[in-house]
Amino acid sequence: MRVIYNQELKDVADDVEHLTQAVSQAMHGAGKALIDGDMDTARAVANGDKAIDEIAKRVIDQCVRFLAQQSPVATDLRVIVATQRLSTTLERMGDLAQHIALTVLRTSPSSPLPDDEATRAVFQRMREFLDITADRLPGMLADRDTGTAEEVIRDDNQLDEMHDRTFDVVLSDSWNGTKQQLIDVVLLARFMERLGDHAVSVARQVVYIVSGFDPSKEPQGLDD
Amino acid sequence: MRVIYNQELKDVADDVEHLTQAVSQAMHGAGKALIDGDMDTARAVANGDKAIDEIAKRVIDQCVRFLAQQSPVATDLRVIVATQRLSTTLERMGDLAQHIALTVLRTSPSSPLPDDEATRAVFQRMREFLDITADRLPGMLADRDTGTAEEVIRDDNQLDEMHDRTFDVVLSDSWNGTKQQLIDVVLLARFMERLGDHAVSVARQVVYIVSGFDPSKEPQGLDD
């Protein structure tokens, strides 16, 4: 029975690794689609979200079954509780990456972003930040690496500042994008900022698994 | 021990009722702040979110403790699993109501919405829809009312249509709000649309509690 218990925990961990890799790939792809104008990648991210949803659902269902059949306690219970939460969050991150990709596809062959230096610069910085974040996620989860988790949590304020800067850029008198471009810039920046917030949420679950302690509330900012 | 078990389940249910009422009140207040320009209500909603966060955290902690100490199965397990999920969602709904209130406070004494008939009309409709939704939540949860849950799930497409209409309104040539107003309209409409999506998520948890079945994936639309 202990063999089955351990095997089931391992299966959950394998699926979480799979899910995290898929979301990480989607985040990279969203940036490539938006900043590099890569339409093949945009399509791949848009189409790949269904698979992310399916893995997340599978993980969550496995966790509930495990609770019903194994009645875990202590660390194993924290792992199962945290895994349900972070899987839900990872699934939403996949959705956000898909939103970015769909926006790129909708406006193609034009970029959703106006041909404006300041706008492109801030989105390039956000893209780089999310590439770093995407690279941190798999190891953070697989290794329960609270050091990396704390970096993710701490660094998120940088993304919030970039997000705030986006508003300064578009509100400046010299910004002359169309109304549609203004809408797309605001929403794309929000999607990227939310990706960072959700990464923090996942990092907090890693800290919770290891320490049993839930760091301070969700990050500041308009989260939904 | 059964007495303690039942008392703890009852305590969780009482706190969920408390949480749902608080979120319902916040939703109503957000609409009052935005559409009626009621600043006292705006402040109350902005300040009231901390209490919502605290109740949600308490509920979630109680659920984890219950899992550790009582090892519930069957319906009770579904209740505990669903309660964790829907409490997280309710807490986010409180945040969204707060975002709306903070936007109203930021632009006051002006409304965030331009003095434009079509804009005000669509936001009035979204406000009315969210008032109906807010009124449905407490009974839906307290009574595990799957009939109401199915109405909430089914009706959400109406809110999505109103949200889409907002874009049509602002993109029309006759719309002459400022850039800041365009930004605020897009974000406020998004916050309201997300409130509806989250209400659907809560409704799905009610269906799951009663039937053990998780209705089809999250509603269509750009959710984060």
XYZ file of C-alpha atoms in Angstrom:
448
model
C 0.000 0.000 0.000
C 2.913 2.263 0.755
C 4.236 1.374 -2.709
C 0.984 2.512 -4.298
C 0.938 5.657 -2.125
C 4.434 6.616 -3.156
C 3.791 5.768 -6.805
C 0.696 7.972 -6.852
C 2.594 10.877 -5.294
C 5.284 10.378 -7.908
C 2.702 10.346 -10.703
C 1.320 13.652 -9.457
C 4.813 15.126 -9.313
C 5.532 13.948 -12.869
C 2.346 15.520 -14.157
C 3.082 18.773 -12.334
C 6.494 18.821 -14.003
C 4.823 18.217 -17.354
C 2.304 20.997 -16.684
C 4.988 23.452 -15.582
C 7.093 22.780 -18.681
C 4.059 23.330 -20.900
C 3.209 26.628 -19.216
C 6.824 27.748 -19.324
C 6.880 27.013 -23.045
C 3.618 28.934 -23.533
C 5.054 31.966 -21.716
C 8.158 31.933 -23.910
C 5.968 31.519 -26.960
C 3.723 34.425 -26.054
C 6.746 36.699 -25.856
C 8.085 35.398 -29.169
C 4.719 35.957 -30.805
C 4.288 39.457 -29.462
C 7.810 40.870 -29.649
C 9.281 38.890 -32.548
C 6.035 38.689 -34.526
C 6.437 34.922 -34.871
C 3.052 33.724 -36.179
C 3.834 30.014 -36.112
C 4.629 30.337 -32.429
C 1.495 32.416 -31.894
C -0.579 29.626 -33.396
C 1.221 26.979 -31.362
C 0.557 28.836 -28.121
C -3.077 29.469 -29.025
C -3.631 25.823 -29.907
C -1.542 24.430 -27.073
C -3.696 25.731 -24.267
C -6.144 22.867 -24.491
C -3.402 20.418 -23.575
C -2.445 22.574 -20.592
C -6.060 22.543 -19.416
C -6.143 18.767 -19.694
C -2.969 18.149 -17.699
C -4.116 20.583 -15.009
C -7.467 18.838 -14.738
C -5.758 15.473 -14.517
C -3.460 16.673 -11.730
C -6.334 18.156 -9.757
C -8.456 15.025 -10.133
C -5.507 12.885 -9.014
C -5.107 15.078 -5.931
C -8.754 14.704 -4.941
C -8.584 10.946 -5.469
C -5.442 10.812 -3.379
C -7.163 12.719 -0.576
C -10.102 10.303 -0.705
C -8.044 7.127 -0.842
C -4.892 7.869 1.118
C -5.869 10.499 3.713
C -2.403 12.061 3.661
C -1.121 14.081 6.590
C 1.693 16.514 7.340
C 3.989 17.310 4.398
C 2.183 15.006 1.975
C -1.114 16.762 2.747
C 0.538 20.150 2.160
C 1.903 18.851 -1.127
C -1.530 17.705 -2.269
C -3.279 20.903 -1.144
C -0.580 23.101 -2.684
C -0.542 21.061 -5.889
C -4.257 21.615 -6.428
C -3.818 25.354 -5.957
C -0.745 25.786 -8.080
C -2.162 23.619 -10.871
C -5.197 25.875 -11.064
C -2.863 28.873 -11.196
C -0.633 27.300 -13.854
C -3.709 26.582 -15.965
C -4.660 30.273 -15.792
C -1.146 31.238 -16.792
C -1.594 29.101 -19.881
C -4.810 30.987 -20.626
C -3.021 34.331 -20.311
C -0.301 33.224 -22.705
C -3.047 32.136 -25.086
C -4.740 35.543 -24.794
C -1.496 37.231 -25.810
C -1.100 34.856 -28.754
C -4.707 35.358 -29.874
C -4.262 39.126 -29.786
C -1.181 38.812 -31.999
C -3.082 36.571 -34.421
C -6.058 38.940 -34.517
C -4.038 41.975 -35.540
C -1.649 40.135 -37.856
C 0.074 40.868 -40.128
C 0.356 44.085 -38.126
C 1.685 43.932 -34.588
C -0.848 44.786 -31.881
C 1.784 47.258 -30.672
C 2.177 50.595 -32.464
C 5.489 51.300 -34.136
C 6.557 53.443 -31.215
C 9.977 53.182 -29.578
C 8.880 53.694 -25.991
C 6.010 51.209 -26.271
C 8.144 48.516 -27.825
C 10.890 49.095 -25.276
C 8.663 48.534 -22.273
C 7.077 45.430 -23.794
C 10.523 44.079 -24.652
C 11.497 44.474 -20.992
C 8.332 42.744 -19.819
C 8.993 39.949 -22.297
C 12.521 39.473 -20.940
C 11.244 39.454 -17.371
C 8.672 36.779 -18.202
C 11.310 34.698 -20.000
C 13.356 34.720 -16.777
C 10.263 33.835 -14.762
C 9.311 31.024 -17.149
C 12.813 29.569 -16.819
C 12.617 29.631 -13.025
C 9.336 27.728 -12.693
C 10.245 24.124 -13.557
C 13.232 23.849 -11.209
C 11.472 25.800 -8.493
C 8.690 23.215 -8.469
C 10.666 20.051 -9.136
C 13.266 20.861 -6.505
C 10.925 22.679 -4.091
C 13.487 25.442 -4.314
C 12.445 28.112 -1.832
C 15.441 30.266 -2.758
C 14.143 30.655 -6.289
C 10.595 31.015 -4.958
C 11.716 33.958 -2.848
C 13.415 35.537 -5.875
C 10.219 35.211 -7.904
C 8.210 36.790 -5.110
C 10.707 39.577 -4.546
C 11.312 40.425 -8.215
C 7.663 40.780 -9.147
C 7.644 44.437 -8.141
C 9.915 45.074 -11.153
C 7.226 43.780 -13.488
C 4.645 45.903 -11.706
C 6.831 48.959 -12.343
C 7.117 48.083 -16.042
C 3.345 47.663 -16.137
C 2.909 51.111 -14.550
C 5.357 52.534 -17.076
C 3.151 51.261 -19.902
C 0.431 53.625 -18.740
C 2.883 56.552 -18.598
C 3.975 55.760 -22.167
C 0.489 55.635 -23.661
C -0.736 58.662 -21.727
C 2.101 60.880 -22.904
C 1.103 63.559 -25.428
C 3.525 62.151 -27.969
C 1.879 58.738 -28.044
C -0.222 58.569 -31.200
C -1.492 55.026 -31.511
C -5.056 54.269 -32.550
C -7.835 53.542 -30.057
C -7.564 49.842 -30.882
C -3.845 49.940 -30.229
C -4.413 51.663 -26.908
C -6.910 48.957 -25.922
C -4.558 46.165 -26.983
C -1.551 47.729 -25.227
C -3.473 48.084 -21.958
C -4.804 44.526 -22.092
C -1.523 42.941 -23.208
C 0.347 44.724 -20.429
C -2.273 43.505 -17.991
C -1.992 39.911 -19.209
C 1.786 40.060 -18.752
C 1.516 41.632 -15.317
C -0.983 38.954 -14.296
C 1.384 36.235 -15.520
C 3.929 37.604 -13.059
C 1.382 37.734 -10.243
C 0.404 34.134 -10.865
C 4.058 33.070 -10.871
C 4.319 34.645 -7.418
C 1.274 32.663 -6.352
C 2.944 29.448 -7.507
C 6.138 30.442 -5.684
C 4.134 30.971 -2.505
C 2.787 27.445 -2.782
C 6.344 26.119 -2.966
C 7.180 27.995 0.233
C 4.020 26.603 1.813
C 4.928 23.026 0.850
C 8.343 23.318 2.442
C 7.572 25.428 5.479
C 3.852 25.024 6.087
C 3.836 28.812 6.126
C 1.863 30.952 3.682
C 3.794 34.147 2.897
C 1.973 37.491 3.005
C -1.094 38.015 0.874
C -1.198 38.203 -2.915
C 1.099 40.846 -4.389
C -0.093 44.450 -4.572
C -1.758 45.497 -7.764
C -5.075 45.008 -9.418
C -5.379 41.240 -9.458
C -8.311 39.254 -10.645
C -15.817 12.928 17.779
C -18.720 12.965 15.365
C -20.024 15.974 17.276
C -16.747 17.811 16.742
C -16.668 16.745 13.068
C -20.151 18.072 12.456
C -19.482 21.246 14.424
C -16.365 21.957 12.387
C -18.239 21.428 9.113
C -20.912 23.776 10.401
C -18.311 26.378 11.342
C -16.895 26.237 7.815
C -20.376 26.615 6.353
C -21.069 29.622 8.581
C -17.856 31.309 7.532
C -18.578 30.624 3.855
C -21.969 32.252 4.321
C -20.282 35.223 5.976
C -17.740 35.437 3.144
C -20.404 35.208 0.441
C -22.484 37.954 2.035
C -19.428 40.211 2.255
C -18.556 39.649 -1.404
C -22.159 40.139 -2.470
C -22.201 43.438 -0.590
C -18.905 44.467 -2.227
C -20.323 43.718 -5.681
C -23.407 45.818 -4.996
C -21.209 48.571 -3.612
C -18.921 48.602 -6.631
C -21.923 49.175 -8.886
C -23.250 51.918 -6.616
C -19.860 53.598 -6.581
C -19.404 53.428 -10.341
C -22.902 54.096 -11.648
C -24.368 56.246 -8.856
C -21.101 57.999 -8.009
C -21.551 57.154 -4.332
C -18.178 57.981 -2.754
C -18.998 56.753 0.740
C -19.827 53.361 -0.741
C -16.658 53.485 -2.858
C -14.602 53.999 0.278
C -16.465 51.244 2.115
C -15.797 48.752 -0.655
C -12.148 49.773 -0.938
C -11.637 49.446 2.814
C -13.766 46.341 3.213
C -11.612 44.059 1.107
C -9.185 43.339 3.929
C -11.984 41.735 5.931
C -12.931 39.597 2.932
C -9.330 38.443 2.612
C -9.281 37.499 6.295
C -12.486 35.452 6.203
C -11.330 33.661 3.058
C -7.998 32.799 4.661
C -9.752 31.535 7.761
C -12.059 29.310 5.719
C -9.189 27.887 3.703
C -7.106 27.215 6.829
C -10.084 25.512 8.468
C -10.479 23.294 5.420
C -6.844 22.193 5.487
C -7.037 21.508 9.220
C -10.213 19.515 8.644
C -8.501 17.436 5.970
C -5.593 16.747 8.322
C -7.670 15.893 11.376
C -10.841 14.313 10.006
C -9.861 12.651 6.714
C -13.299 13.270 5.197
C -14.585 11.137 2.350
C -17.377 11.236 -0.210
C -19.635 14.301 -0.055
C -17.822 15.855 2.907
C -14.536 15.628 1.023
C -16.119 17.280 -2.026
C -17.483 20.003 0.237
C -14.054 20.682 1.720
C -12.273 20.614 -1.652
C -14.940 22.799 -3.273
C -14.966 25.183 -0.326
C -11.237 25.835 -0.653
C -11.633 26.574 -4.343
C -14.694 28.767 -4.114
C -13.291 30.713 -1.157
C -10.226 31.574 -3.213
C -12.526 32.681 -6.030
C -14.747 34.727 -3.710
C -11.667 36.464 -2.333
C -10.667 37.458 -5.881
C -14.167 38.749 -6.506
C -13.723 40.996 -3.499
C -10.474 42.267 -5.032
C -12.224 43.052 -8.316
C -14.942 45.004 -6.521
C -12.182 46.877 -4.725
C -10.460 47.663 -8.038
C -13.673 49.199 -9.332
C -14.075 51.249 -6.154
C -10.445 52.420 -6.247
C -10.851 53.538 -9.855
C -13.909 55.581 -8.870
C -12.008 57.142 -5.967
C -9.008 57.941 -8.166
C -11.003 59.890 -10.725
C -13.380 61.539 -8.264
C -15.074 63.934 -8.259
C -15.343 63.076 -11.940
C -16.696 59.690 -12.943
C -14.173 57.349 -14.578
C -16.803 57.031 -17.349
C -17.153 59.786 -19.931
C -20.442 61.645 -20.106
C -21.508 59.557 -23.076
C -24.932 57.972 -23.357
C -23.858 54.709 -24.979
C -21.019 54.151 -22.511
C -23.175 54.797 -19.476
C -25.936 52.593 -20.857
C -23.731 49.546 -21.262
C -22.165 49.985 -17.819
C -25.621 50.404 -16.295
C -26.624 47.081 -17.847
C -23.497 45.379 -16.541
C -24.172 46.843 -13.108
C -27.712 45.459 -13.120
C -26.452 42.053 -14.222
C -23.900 41.963 -11.406
C -26.556 43.030 -8.883
C -28.625 40.017 -9.941
C -25.569 37.792 -9.714
C -24.623 39.147 -6.283
C -28.151 38.418 -5.046
C -27.952 34.836 -6.306
C -24.723 33.875 -4.572
C -25.669 33.559 -0.900
C -28.688 31.290 -1.406
C -26.903 29.305 -4.088
C -24.171 28.425 -1.621
C -26.180 28.091 1.580
C -28.794 25.874 -0.056
C -26.434 24.127 -2.517
C -28.964 25.262 -5.099
C -27.907 23.730 -8.401
C -30.882 25.325 -10.181
C -29.542 28.789 -9.416
C -26.015 27.601 -10.142
C -27.107 26.538 -13.619
C -28.768 29.934 -14.174
C -25.573 31.716 -13.190
C -23.558 29.531 -15.553
C -26.011 29.911 -18.406
C -26.602 33.670 -18.053
C -22.930 34.626 -18.067
C -22.877 34.841 -21.853
C -25.115 37.912 -21.520
C -22.424 39.681 -19.532
C -19.825 38.637 -22.091
C -21.969 40.243 -24.804
C -22.237 43.474 -22.808
C -18.469 43.383 -22.341
C -18.003 42.969 -26.109
C -20.441 45.840 -26.681
C -18.220 48.090 -24.566
C -15.479 47.712 -27.149
C -17.890 48.543 -29.974
C -18.959 51.680 -28.116
C -15.474 53.028 -27.496
C -14.227 52.119 -30.964
C -17.020 53.986 -32.733
C -15.965 57.203 -34.442
C -18.374 59.206 -32.325
C -16.762 58.184 -29.042
C -14.657 61.091 -27.868
C -13.424 60.248 -24.406
C -9.872 60.950 -23.341
C -7.121 58.311 -23.415
C -7.415 57.933 -19.630
C -11.145 57.403 -19.966
C -10.575 54.778 -22.641
C -8.122 52.961 -20.378
C -10.500 53.095 -17.410
C -13.505 51.976 -19.474
C -11.601 48.961 -20.831
C -10.314 47.949 -17.407
C -13.603 48.540 -15.577
C -15.476 46.494 -18.158
C -12.881 43.757 -17.763
C -13.200 43.776 -13.968
C -16.974 43.443 -14.288
C -16.726 40.682 -16.865
C -14.268 38.839 -14.621
C -16.660 39.158 -11.676
C -19.203 37.293 -13.768
C -16.673 34.633 -14.764
C -15.734 34.062 -11.146
C -19.389 33.787 -10.165
C -19.666 31.012 -12.754
C -16.655 29.325 -11.198
C -18.348 29.424 -7.787
C -21.549 28.053 -9.338
C -19.566 25.184 -10.832
C -18.252 24.311 -7.387
C -21.832 24.111 -6.110
C -22.667 21.685 -8.897
C -19.537 19.704 -8.054
C -20.479 19.483 -4.357
C -23.909 18.118 -5.179
C -23.140 15.882 -8.134
C -19.440 15.128 -7.912
C -19.361 16.321 -11.514
C -17.348 19.288 -12.747
C -19.263 21.078 -15.532
C -17.404 22.009 -18.726
C -14.287 24.141 -18.538
C -14.134 27.794 -17.493
C -16.407 30.062 -19.560
C -15.136 31.324 -22.910
C -13.461 34.686 -22.885
C -10.139 36.098 -21.840
C -9.882 34.932 -18.252
C -6.953 35.395 -15.959
